[in-house]
Amino acid sequence: MRKAKFFLAVAAVMVTAGFLLAFGGSAQAKMVPKVDNFILFPDQSGSMYMTHGKLGVVKMVAAKDLMMKMNERIPELGYQGALDLFAPWQVVAEPAVYDRASFGAALEKIPSDQGIFNRLTPMGPGVSSLDSVLSGLRGKTAVIVVSDGGANKGADPVAAAQAIHRRYPDVCFHVISFAEDAKARSILKKISEIGGCGVYAEGTDLLADDQALNQFVKDVFYAEQMEPQPEVIVLRGIHFDFDKSDIKPEWQPVLDEGAEILKKHPQIRIIIEGHTDSIGTEAYNQKLSERRAKAVYDYFVAKGVEATRMKAVGYGELKPKADNATKEGRAINRRVEIKVVQ
């Protein structure tokens, strides 16, 4: 278990309001990568350059817009990212440590307009081409297929994806679908189900719902782990009457609680700092501040706190917390502060 760190929070308080508190550590979410690599794999076949019936824009234009939005949400967690197109196969960005700005520049290179005539959809051969990238990667890889599911030439795309998974069992196929018919949608869903680790999403849904897009990115790229935060120990000081260094009964509960906290946390070391107001000579106030610090030191020792964990020092009138020109300010300055150094 990671050794807890301890931080000091000291506040100047009036004589009637001093106290000592201890707070337990809280937990904070940390992003951890689910994958070692990812390949964003858009379909650039002829059908992707046709207008989407529901969206009213060219499918690739919508897909490119969605991929740019997705890029804005992918956290930079050290995995490698690549961008390859299929049908026909085209390398846009070789595998490299993912950097949002560089990957965004690569996405801009995807053509928003291409001819449709005689551009069939060899989806199966396109999936098979992944072998040329996957052979150079190690670890878990997410392949994110962005397609309308059209497949009218070459091998069965589902069989091609299954063959890739058999060869590279650490590959997960995730799918963003722009399919407009049941057959195409079925092909894409079957691809996403290979290996039981893929995520399927409709491109229209991700474009319309930021929360859905955020969830897709999280499902593919990262998980959240709750990390305990360091425990925080807050030790408040105490105050003294004018020209006095004795501990008044009203402050004993504060110091008793402090002693208990210190005994429960034997790794803590503290500095006990004595202070005065500005009335009197500087030399006298220096000695008075040392007596005040020593009084708290002796109190803790009597309560069972090891002397070797503590150091008592005096600062005289050199470090006021408040204005010495007022009665209230001087009362605040007649104090001992307890500072945690470990």
mmCIF file of C-alpha atoms in Angstrom:
data_model
loop_
_atom_site.group_PDB
_atom_site.id
_atom_site.type_symbol
_atom_site.label_atom_id
_atom_site.label_comp_id
_atom_site.label_asym_id
_atom_site.label_seq_id
_atom_site.Cartn_x
_atom_site.Cartn_y
_atom_site.Cartn_z
ATOM 1 C CA MET A 1 0.000 0.000 0.000
ATOM 2 C CA ARG A 2 1.387 3.409 -0.940
ATOM 3 C CA LYS A 3 2.695 5.306 2.024
ATOM 4 C CA ALA A 4 0.329 8.109 2.926
ATOM 5 C CA LYS A 5 1.551 11.680 2.698
ATOM 6 C CA PHE A 6 0.438 14.234 5.181
ATOM 7 C CA PHE A 7 -0.273 17.880 4.640
ATOM 8 C CA LEU A 8 -0.643 20.698 7.124
ATOM 9 C CA ALA A 9 -3.490 23.146 7.232
ATOM 10 C CA VAL A 10 -2.945 25.772 9.906
ATOM 11 C CA ALA A 11 -5.420 28.606 10.420
ATOM 12 C CA ALA A 12 -5.257 31.509 12.819
ATOM 13 C CA VAL A 13 -8.215 31.200 15.194
ATOM 14 C CA MET A 14 -9.543 33.167 18.100
ATOM 15 C CA VAL A 15 -8.988 31.807 21.608
ATOM 16 C CA THR A 16 -12.606 30.667 21.834
ATOM 17 C CA ALA A 17 -12.574 28.850 18.503
ATOM 18 C CA GLY A 18 -9.424 26.700 18.412
ATOM 19 C CA PHE A 19 -9.712 23.005 17.628
ATOM 20 C CA LEU A 20 -7.903 20.075 16.039
ATOM 21 C CA LEU A 21 -9.301 17.833 13.301
ATOM 22 C CA ALA A 22 -8.248 14.733 11.369
ATOM 23 C CA PHE A 23 -9.748 13.898 7.968
ATOM 24 C CA GLY A 24 -9.540 10.519 6.242
ATOM 25 C CA GLY A 25 -8.299 10.267 2.678
ATOM 26 C CA SER A 26 -10.846 10.443 -0.135
ATOM 27 C CA ALA A 27 -10.824 8.667 -3.503
ATOM 28 C CA GLN A 28 -10.346 10.106 -6.974
ATOM 29 C CA ALA A 29 -10.954 8.575 -10.383
ATOM 30 C CA LYS A 30 -7.931 7.970 -12.591
ATOM 31 C CA MET A 31 -8.057 7.046 -16.286
ATOM 32 C CA VAL A 32 -6.187 3.872 -17.200
ATOM 33 C CA PRO A 33 -5.866 2.619 -20.794
ATOM 34 C CA LYS A 34 -7.814 -0.464 -21.837
ATOM 35 C CA VAL A 35 -5.637 -0.991 -24.900
ATOM 36 C CA ASP A 36 -2.035 -0.754 -25.980
ATOM 37 C CA ASN A 37 -2.875 0.225 -29.558
ATOM 38 C CA PHE A 38 -5.803 1.313 -31.680
ATOM 39 C CA ILE A 39 -6.457 1.439 -35.406
ATOM 40 C CA LEU A 40 -9.142 3.801 -36.646
ATOM 41 C CA PHE A 41 -10.387 2.053 -39.765
ATOM 42 C CA PRO A 42 -12.828 4.032 -41.954
ATOM 43 C CA ASP A 43 -14.448 2.600 -45.079
ATOM 44 C CA GLN A 44 -13.748 4.726 -48.189
ATOM 45 C CA SER A 45 -15.714 2.639 -50.680
ATOM 46 C CA GLY A 46 -18.085 4.221 -53.168
ATOM 47 C CA SER A 47 -21.166 3.754 -50.996
ATOM 48 C CA MET A 48 -19.611 5.861 -48.231
ATOM 49 C CA TYR A 49 -19.578 8.780 -50.680
ATOM 50 C CA MET A 50 -23.314 8.566 -51.201
ATOM 51 C CA THR A 51 -25.792 10.676 -49.258
ATOM 52 C CA HIS A 52 -27.109 9.195 -46.032
ATOM 53 C CA GLY A 53 -30.891 9.125 -46.165
ATOM 54 C CA LYS A 54 -31.475 10.171 -42.556
ATOM 55 C CA LEU A 55 -28.622 12.630 -42.173
ATOM 56 C CA GLY A 56 -28.954 14.252 -45.597
ATOM 57 C CA VAL A 57 -25.192 14.498 -46.059
ATOM 58 C CA VAL A 58 -22.530 12.310 -47.636
ATOM 59 C CA LYS A 59 -21.775 9.428 -45.269
ATOM 60 C CA MET A 60 -18.042 10.069 -45.286
ATOM 61 C CA VAL A 61 -18.594 13.733 -44.437
ATOM 62 C CA ALA A 62 -20.701 12.667 -41.444
ATOM 63 C CA ALA A 63 -18.192 9.957 -40.503
ATOM 64 C CA LYS A 64 -15.272 12.366 -40.715
ATOM 65 C CA ASP A 65 -17.108 14.886 -38.544
ATOM 66 C CA LEU A 66 -17.793 12.158 -35.991
ATOM 67 C CA MET A 67 -14.192 10.947 -35.984
ATOM 68 C CA MET A 68 -12.964 14.501 -35.380
ATOM 69 C CA LYS A 69 -15.330 14.798 -32.410
ATOM 70 C CA MET A 70 -14.186 11.433 -31.129
ATOM 71 C CA ASN A 71 -10.542 12.522 -31.416
ATOM 72 C CA GLU A 72 -11.300 15.485 -29.150
ATOM 73 C CA ARG A 73 -12.435 13.039 -26.463
ATOM 74 C CA ILE A 74 -9.756 10.339 -26.644
ATOM 75 C CA PRO A 75 -7.450 10.796 -23.647
ATOM 76 C CA GLU A 76 -3.706 10.738 -24.289
ATOM 77 C CA LEU A 77 -2.737 7.687 -22.245
ATOM 78 C CA GLY A 78 0.330 6.442 -24.084
ATOM 79 C CA TYR A 79 -1.214 3.942 -26.481
ATOM 80 C CA GLN A 80 -0.244 3.827 -30.144
ATOM 81 C CA GLY A 81 -2.729 5.059 -32.715
ATOM 82 C CA ALA A 82 -2.927 4.396 -36.448
ATOM 83 C CA LEU A 83 -5.295 5.570 -39.189
ATOM 84 C CA ASP A 84 -5.901 3.309 -42.175
ATOM 85 C CA LEU A 85 -8.639 3.371 -44.801
ATOM 86 C CA PHE A 86 -10.028 0.350 -46.601
ATOM 87 C CA ALA A 87 -11.807 -0.345 -49.883
ATOM 88 C CA PRO A 88 -9.279 0.482 -51.196
ATOM 89 C CA TRP A 89 -6.558 0.055 -48.546
ATOM 90 C CA GLN A 90 -4.685 3.269 -47.724
ATOM 91 C CA VAL A 91 -2.300 4.089 -44.894
ATOM 92 C CA VAL A 92 -2.926 7.607 -43.593
ATOM 93 C CA ALA A 93 -0.997 7.498 -40.290
ATOM 94 C CA GLU A 94 1.468 4.812 -39.239
ATOM 95 C CA PRO A 95 1.291 3.528 -35.650
ATOM 96 C CA ALA A 96 2.718 6.132 -33.259
ATOM 97 C CA VAL A 97 2.140 7.211 -29.676
ATOM 98 C CA TYR A 98 -1.262 8.874 -29.774
ATOM 99 C CA ASP A 99 -1.175 12.646 -29.850
ATOM 100 C CA ARG A 100 -4.506 14.412 -30.308
ATOM 101 C CA ALA A 101 -3.223 17.235 -32.486
ATOM 102 C CA SER A 102 -1.211 14.991 -34.815
ATOM 103 C CA PHE A 103 -4.043 12.506 -35.135
ATOM 104 C CA GLY A 104 -6.483 15.310 -35.904
ATOM 105 C CA ALA A 105 -4.203 16.464 -38.726
ATOM 106 C CA ALA A 106 -4.212 12.907 -40.105
ATOM 107 C CA LEU A 107 -8.022 12.775 -39.996
ATOM 108 C CA GLU A 108 -8.158 15.962 -42.061
ATOM 109 C CA LYS A 109 -6.437 14.049 -44.880
ATOM 110 C CA ILE A 110 -9.417 11.723 -45.373
ATOM 111 C CA PRO A 111 -11.103 12.794 -48.636
ATOM 112 C CA SER A 112 -14.566 14.239 -48.093
ATOM 113 C CA ASP A 113 -15.459 13.714 -51.751
ATOM 114 C CA GLN A 114 -14.506 10.899 -54.106
ATOM 115 C CA GLY A 115 -16.007 9.466 -57.253
ATOM 116 C CA ILE A 116 -18.586 6.710 -56.854
ATOM 117 C CA PHE A 117 -18.566 5.141 -60.299
ATOM 118 C CA ASN A 118 -16.912 1.716 -60.431
ATOM 119 C CA ARG A 119 -15.911 1.945 -56.749
ATOM 120 C CA LEU A 120 -17.220 -1.321 -55.344
ATOM 121 C CA THR A 121 -17.029 -2.378 -51.679
ATOM 122 C CA PRO A 122 -14.374 -5.044 -51.060
ATOM 123 C CA MET A 123 -14.929 -4.987 -47.316
ATOM 124 C CA GLY A 124 -13.634 -8.513 -46.685
ATOM 125 C CA PRO A 125 -10.269 -7.931 -48.408
ATOM 126 C CA GLY A 126 -10.065 -4.596 -46.592
ATOM 127 C CA VAL A 127 -10.386 -6.270 -43.201
ATOM 128 C CA SER A 128 -7.791 -8.853 -44.216
ATOM 129 C CA SER A 129 -5.364 -6.040 -44.998
ATOM 130 C CA LEU A 130 -5.216 -5.227 -41.277
ATOM 131 C CA ASP A 131 -2.673 -8.024 -40.998
ATOM 132 C CA SER A 132 0.007 -5.716 -42.370
ATOM 133 C CA VAL A 133 -0.440 -3.340 -39.393
ATOM 134 C CA LEU A 134 -1.286 -5.826 -36.662
ATOM 135 C CA SER A 135 1.832 -7.880 -37.333
ATOM 136 C CA GLY A 136 3.936 -5.005 -36.034
ATOM 137 C CA LEU A 137 1.920 -4.345 -32.854
ATOM 138 C CA ARG A 138 2.096 -5.947 -29.433
ATOM 139 C CA GLY A 139 -0.545 -6.077 -26.734
ATOM 140 C CA LYS A 140 -4.255 -5.326 -26.857
ATOM 141 C CA THR A 141 -5.453 -3.576 -29.988
ATOM 142 C CA ALA A 142 -8.783 -1.883 -30.685
ATOM 143 C CA VAL A 143 -9.824 -1.816 -34.345
ATOM 144 C CA ILE A 144 -12.552 0.786 -34.817
ATOM 145 C CA VAL A 145 -14.398 0.105 -38.060
ATOM 146 C CA VAL A 146 -16.351 3.066 -39.461
ATOM 147 C CA SER A 147 -18.528 1.799 -42.298
ATOM 148 C CA ASP A 148 -21.961 1.560 -43.851
ATOM 149 C CA GLY A 149 -21.571 -2.224 -44.033
ATOM 150 C CA GLY A 150 -21.694 -2.460 -47.793
ATOM 151 C CA ALA A 151 -19.910 -5.592 -49.050
ATOM 152 C CA ASN A 152 -20.335 -6.518 -52.694
ATOM 153 C CA LYS A 153 -16.922 -7.811 -53.714
ATOM 154 C CA GLY A 154 -14.414 -10.326 -52.395
ATOM 155 C CA ALA A 155 -14.414 -12.474 -49.254
ATOM 156 C CA ASP A 156 -17.078 -12.427 -46.564
ATOM 157 C CA PRO A 157 -16.099 -9.563 -44.220
ATOM 158 C CA VAL A 158 -17.279 -11.406 -41.094
ATOM 159 C CA ALA A 159 -15.151 -14.430 -41.989
ATOM 160 C CA ALA A 160 -12.200 -12.132 -42.703
ATOM 161 C CA ALA A 161 -12.566 -10.480 -39.295
ATOM 162 C CA GLN A 162 -12.821 -13.884 -37.604
ATOM 163 C CA ALA A 163 -9.598 -14.969 -39.316
ATOM 164 C CA ILE A 164 -7.851 -11.814 -38.081
ATOM 165 C CA HIS A 165 -9.047 -12.488 -34.527
ATOM 166 C CA ARG A 166 -7.824 -16.073 -34.635
ATOM 167 C CA ARG A 167 -4.390 -14.853 -35.635
ATOM 168 C CA TYR A 168 -4.428 -11.897 -33.217
ATOM 169 C CA PRO A 169 -6.621 -12.875 -30.255
ATOM 170 C CA ASP A 170 -5.862 -9.603 -28.450
ATOM 171 C CA VAL A 171 -7.745 -7.672 -31.132
ATOM 172 C CA CYS A 172 -11.212 -6.266 -30.422
ATOM 173 C CA PHE A 173 -13.408 -5.035 -33.264
ATOM 174 C CA HIS A 174 -15.502 -1.991 -32.440
ATOM 175 C CA VAL A 175 -17.953 -0.650 -34.997
ATOM 176 C CA ILE A 176 -19.450 2.739 -35.787
ATOM 177 C CA SER A 177 -22.217 1.989 -38.243
ATOM 178 C CA PHE A 178 -23.642 4.208 -40.961
ATOM 179 C CA ALA A 179 -25.601 1.254 -42.384
ATOM 180 C CA GLU A 180 -29.000 1.983 -43.916
ATOM 181 C CA ASP A 181 -30.355 -1.527 -44.399
ATOM 182 C CA ALA A 182 -30.779 -4.609 -42.229
ATOM 183 C CA LYS A 183 -28.247 -6.750 -44.129
ATOM 184 C CA ALA A 184 -25.429 -4.215 -43.834
ATOM 185 C CA ARG A 185 -26.247 -3.577 -40.193
ATOM 186 C CA SER A 186 -26.179 -7.320 -39.498
ATOM 187 C CA ILE A 187 -22.702 -7.643 -41.033
ATOM 188 C CA LEU A 188 -21.343 -4.865 -38.857
ATOM 189 C CA LYS A 189 -22.928 -6.193 -35.676
ATOM 190 C CA LYS A 190 -21.480 -9.645 -36.300
ATOM 191 C CA ILE A 191 -18.019 -8.124 -36.701
ATOM 192 C CA SER A 192 -18.378 -6.252 -33.402
ATOM 193 C CA GLU A 193 -19.371 -9.488 -31.626
ATOM 194 C CA ILE A 194 -16.194 -11.366 -32.576
ATOM 195 C CA GLY A 195 -14.249 -12.206 -29.427
ATOM 196 C CA GLY A 196 -17.008 -10.879 -27.181
ATOM 197 C CA CYS A 197 -15.182 -7.631 -26.483
ATOM 198 C CA GLY A 198 -16.376 -5.223 -29.165
ATOM 199 C CA VAL A 199 -18.666 -2.206 -28.939
ATOM 200 C CA TYR A 200 -21.293 -1.452 -31.578
ATOM 201 C CA ALA A 201 -22.772 2.026 -32.064
ATOM 202 C CA GLU A 202 -24.882 3.782 -34.666
ATOM 203 C CA GLY A 203 -23.074 6.772 -36.130
ATOM 204 C CA THR A 204 -26.302 8.783 -36.175
ATOM 205 C CA ASP A 205 -26.722 8.246 -32.428
ATOM 206 C CA LEU A 206 -23.154 9.309 -31.628
ATOM 207 C CA LEU A 207 -23.519 12.466 -33.725
ATOM 208 C CA ALA A 208 -26.751 13.396 -31.980
ATOM 209 C CA ASP A 209 -25.759 12.616 -28.395
ATOM 210 C CA ASP A 210 -22.495 13.813 -26.831
ATOM 211 C CA GLN A 211 -23.056 11.587 -23.819
ATOM 212 C CA ALA A 212 -23.337 8.520 -26.071
ATOM 213 C CA LEU A 213 -20.113 9.521 -27.842
ATOM 214 C CA ASN A 214 -18.331 10.025 -24.532
ATOM 215 C CA GLN A 215 -19.464 6.582 -23.408
ATOM 216 C CA PHE A 216 -18.288 4.974 -26.661
ATOM 217 C CA VAL A 217 -14.831 6.514 -26.226
ATOM 218 C CA LYS A 218 -14.688 5.339 -22.628
ATOM 219 C CA ASP A 219 -15.843 1.811 -23.522
ATOM 220 C CA VAL A 220 -13.140 1.492 -26.170
ATOM 221 C CA PHE A 221 -10.178 3.398 -24.769
ATOM 222 C CA TYR A 222 -10.072 3.608 -21.011
ATOM 223 C CA ALA A 223 -11.413 2.594 -17.638
ATOM 224 C CA GLU A 224 -11.628 4.598 -14.439
ATOM 225 C CA GLN A 225 -9.922 3.389 -11.298
ATOM 226 C CA MET A 226 -10.623 4.923 -7.941
ATOM 227 C CA GLU A 227 -7.357 5.882 -6.296
ATOM 228 C CA PRO A 228 -7.261 6.710 -2.608
ATOM 229 C CA GLN A 229 -5.994 10.194 -2.008
ATOM 230 C CA PRO A 230 -3.383 10.871 0.654
ATOM 231 C CA GLU A 231 -4.723 11.159 4.167
ATOM 232 C CA VAL A 232 -4.882 14.697 5.411
ATOM 233 C CA ILE A 233 -3.971 15.557 8.977
ATOM 234 C CA VAL A 234 -5.005 18.981 10.218
ATOM 235 C CA LEU A 235 -3.309 20.094 13.427
ATOM 236 C CA ARG A 236 -4.499 23.386 14.867
ATOM 237 C CA GLY A 237 -2.416 25.441 17.219
ATOM 238 C CA ILE A 238 -3.321 26.915 20.587
ATOM 239 C CA HIS A 239 -3.192 30.412 22.088
ATOM 240 C CA PHE A 240 -1.774 31.962 25.246
ATOM 241 C CA ASP A 241 -2.520 34.798 27.633
ATOM 242 C CA PHE A 242 -0.295 37.854 27.584
ATOM 243 C CA ASP A 243 3.238 37.092 28.789
ATOM 244 C CA LYS A 244 2.297 33.500 29.641
ATOM 245 C CA SER A 245 3.583 30.119 28.467
ATOM 246 C CA ASP A 246 1.379 27.840 30.552
ATOM 247 C CA ILE A 247 -1.266 25.757 28.769
ATOM 248 C CA LYS A 248 -4.726 26.837 29.885
ATOM 249 C CA PRO A 249 -7.243 24.066 30.723
ATOM 250 C CA GLU A 250 -9.477 25.067 27.817
ATOM 251 C CA TRP A 251 -6.695 24.102 25.352
ATOM 252 C CA GLN A 252 -5.938 20.715 26.872
ATOM 253 C CA PRO A 253 -8.698 18.868 24.897
ATOM 254 C CA VAL A 254 -7.188 20.258 21.690
ATOM 255 C CA LEU A 255 -3.740 18.948 22.574
ATOM 256 C CA ASP A 256 -5.152 15.645 23.873
ATOM 257 C CA GLU A 257 -6.781 15.010 20.516
ATOM 258 C CA GLY A 258 -3.567 15.990 18.759
ATOM 259 C CA ALA A 259 -1.584 13.534 20.872
ATOM 260 C CA GLU A 260 -4.006 10.722 19.999
ATOM 261 C CA ILE A 261 -3.701 11.450 16.281
ATOM 262 C CA LEU A 262 0.075 11.473 16.494
ATOM 263 C CA LYS A 263 0.119 8.145 18.340
ATOM 264 C CA LYS A 264 -2.152 6.594 15.686
ATOM 265 C CA HIS A 265 0.211 7.801 12.947
ATOM 266 C CA PRO A 266 3.708 7.012 14.198
ATOM 267 C CA GLN A 267 5.287 8.020 10.867
ATOM 268 C CA ILE A 268 4.349 11.677 11.391
ATOM 269 C CA ARG A 269 7.025 14.087 12.544
ATOM 270 C CA ILE A 270 6.126 17.586 13.653
ATOM 271 C CA ILE A 271 7.655 20.997 14.338
ATOM 272 C CA ILE A 272 6.109 22.915 17.224
ATOM 273 C CA GLU A 273 6.463 26.640 16.549
ATOM 274 C CA GLY A 274 6.079 29.253 19.283
ATOM 275 C CA HIS A 275 5.088 32.876 18.567
ATOM 276 C CA THR A 276 4.379 36.089 20.469
ATOM 277 C CA ASP A 277 2.823 39.483 19.913
ATOM 278 C CA SER A 278 5.053 42.569 19.557
ATOM 279 C CA ILE A 279 4.791 43.910 23.098
ATOM 280 C CA GLY A 280 8.156 43.668 24.850
ATOM 281 C CA THR A 281 11.683 43.461 23.547
ATOM 282 C CA GLU A 282 12.584 41.218 20.676
ATOM 283 C CA ALA A 283 14.994 39.220 22.853
ATOM 284 C CA TYR A 284 12.377 38.695 25.583
ATOM 285 C CA ASN A 285 9.741 37.621 23.047
ATOM 286 C CA GLN A 286 12.173 35.157 21.514
ATOM 287 C CA LYS A 287 12.628 33.405 24.839
ATOM 288 C CA LEU A 288 8.869 33.541 25.535
ATOM 289 C CA SER A 289 8.086 31.919 22.186
ATOM 290 C CA GLU A 290 10.561 29.134 22.939
ATOM 291 C CA ARG A 291 8.920 28.501 26.320
ATOM 292 C CA ARG A 292 5.514 28.276 24.670
ATOM 293 C CA ALA A 293 6.760 25.763 22.102
ATOM 294 C CA LYS A 294 8.493 23.749 24.837
ATOM 295 C CA ALA A 295 5.264 23.681 26.893
ATOM 296 C CA VAL A 296 3.406 21.965 24.047
ATOM 297 C CA TYR A 297 6.371 19.677 23.395
ATOM 298 C CA ASP A 298 6.410 18.579 27.045
ATOM 299 C CA TYR A 299 2.631 18.097 27.012
ATOM 300 C CA PHE A 300 2.837 15.728 24.055
ATOM 301 C CA VAL A 301 5.720 13.795 25.624
ATOM 302 C CA ALA A 302 3.659 13.377 28.796
ATOM 303 C CA LYS A 303 0.827 11.994 26.660
ATOM 304 C CA GLY A 304 3.053 9.334 25.101
ATOM 305 C CA VAL A 305 4.296 10.963 21.887
ATOM 306 C CA GLU A 306 7.954 10.087 21.249
ATOM 307 C CA ALA A 307 10.253 13.063 21.734
ATOM 308 C CA THR A 308 12.307 12.051 18.691
ATOM 309 C CA ARG A 309 9.317 12.810 16.439
ATOM 310 C CA MET A 310 9.084 16.438 17.558
ATOM 311 C CA LYS A 311 11.119 19.612 17.410
ATOM 312 C CA ALA A 312 10.269 22.791 19.326
ATOM 313 C CA VAL A 313 11.354 26.172 17.942
ATOM 314 C CA GLY A 314 10.557 29.791 18.773
ATOM 315 C CA TYR A 315 10.087 32.692 16.367
ATOM 316 C CA GLY A 316 9.384 35.449 18.836
ATOM 317 C CA GLU A 317 7.426 38.304 17.272
ATOM 318 C CA LEU A 318 8.857 37.751 13.756
ATOM 319 C CA LYS A 319 5.911 35.929 12.185
ATOM 320 C CA PRO A 320 2.660 37.649 13.136
ATOM 321 C CA LYS A 321 -0.622 36.253 11.808
ATOM 322 C CA ALA A 322 -2.591 39.397 12.549
ATOM 323 C CA ASP A 323 -2.164 43.109 13.186
ATOM 324 C CA ASN A 324 -0.314 43.762 16.436
ATOM 325 C CA ALA A 325 -1.890 47.213 16.603
ATOM 326 C CA THR A 326 -5.163 45.708 17.856
ATOM 327 C CA LYS A 327 -6.003 43.743 20.982
ATOM 328 C CA GLU A 328 -7.617 41.010 18.897
ATOM 329 C CA GLY A 329 -4.638 40.780 16.562
ATOM 330 C CA ARG A 330 -2.202 40.440 19.445
ATOM 331 C CA ALA A 331 -4.330 37.638 20.929
ATOM 332 C CA ILE A 332 -4.082 35.727 17.628
ATOM 333 C CA ASN A 333 -0.323 36.210 17.489
ATOM 334 C CA ARG A 334 0.237 34.707 20.971
ATOM 335 C CA ARG A 335 0.160 31.163 19.659
ATOM 336 C CA VAL A 336 1.794 27.815 19.014
ATOM 337 C CA GLU A 337 1.455 26.213 15.569
ATOM 338 C CA ILE A 338 2.012 22.507 14.953
ATOM 339 C CA LYS A 339 3.386 21.730 11.516
ATOM 340 C CA VAL A 340 3.578 18.288 9.967
ATOM 341 C CA VAL A 341 6.871 17.654 8.208
ATOM 342 C CA GLN A 342 6.220 14.028 7.104
#
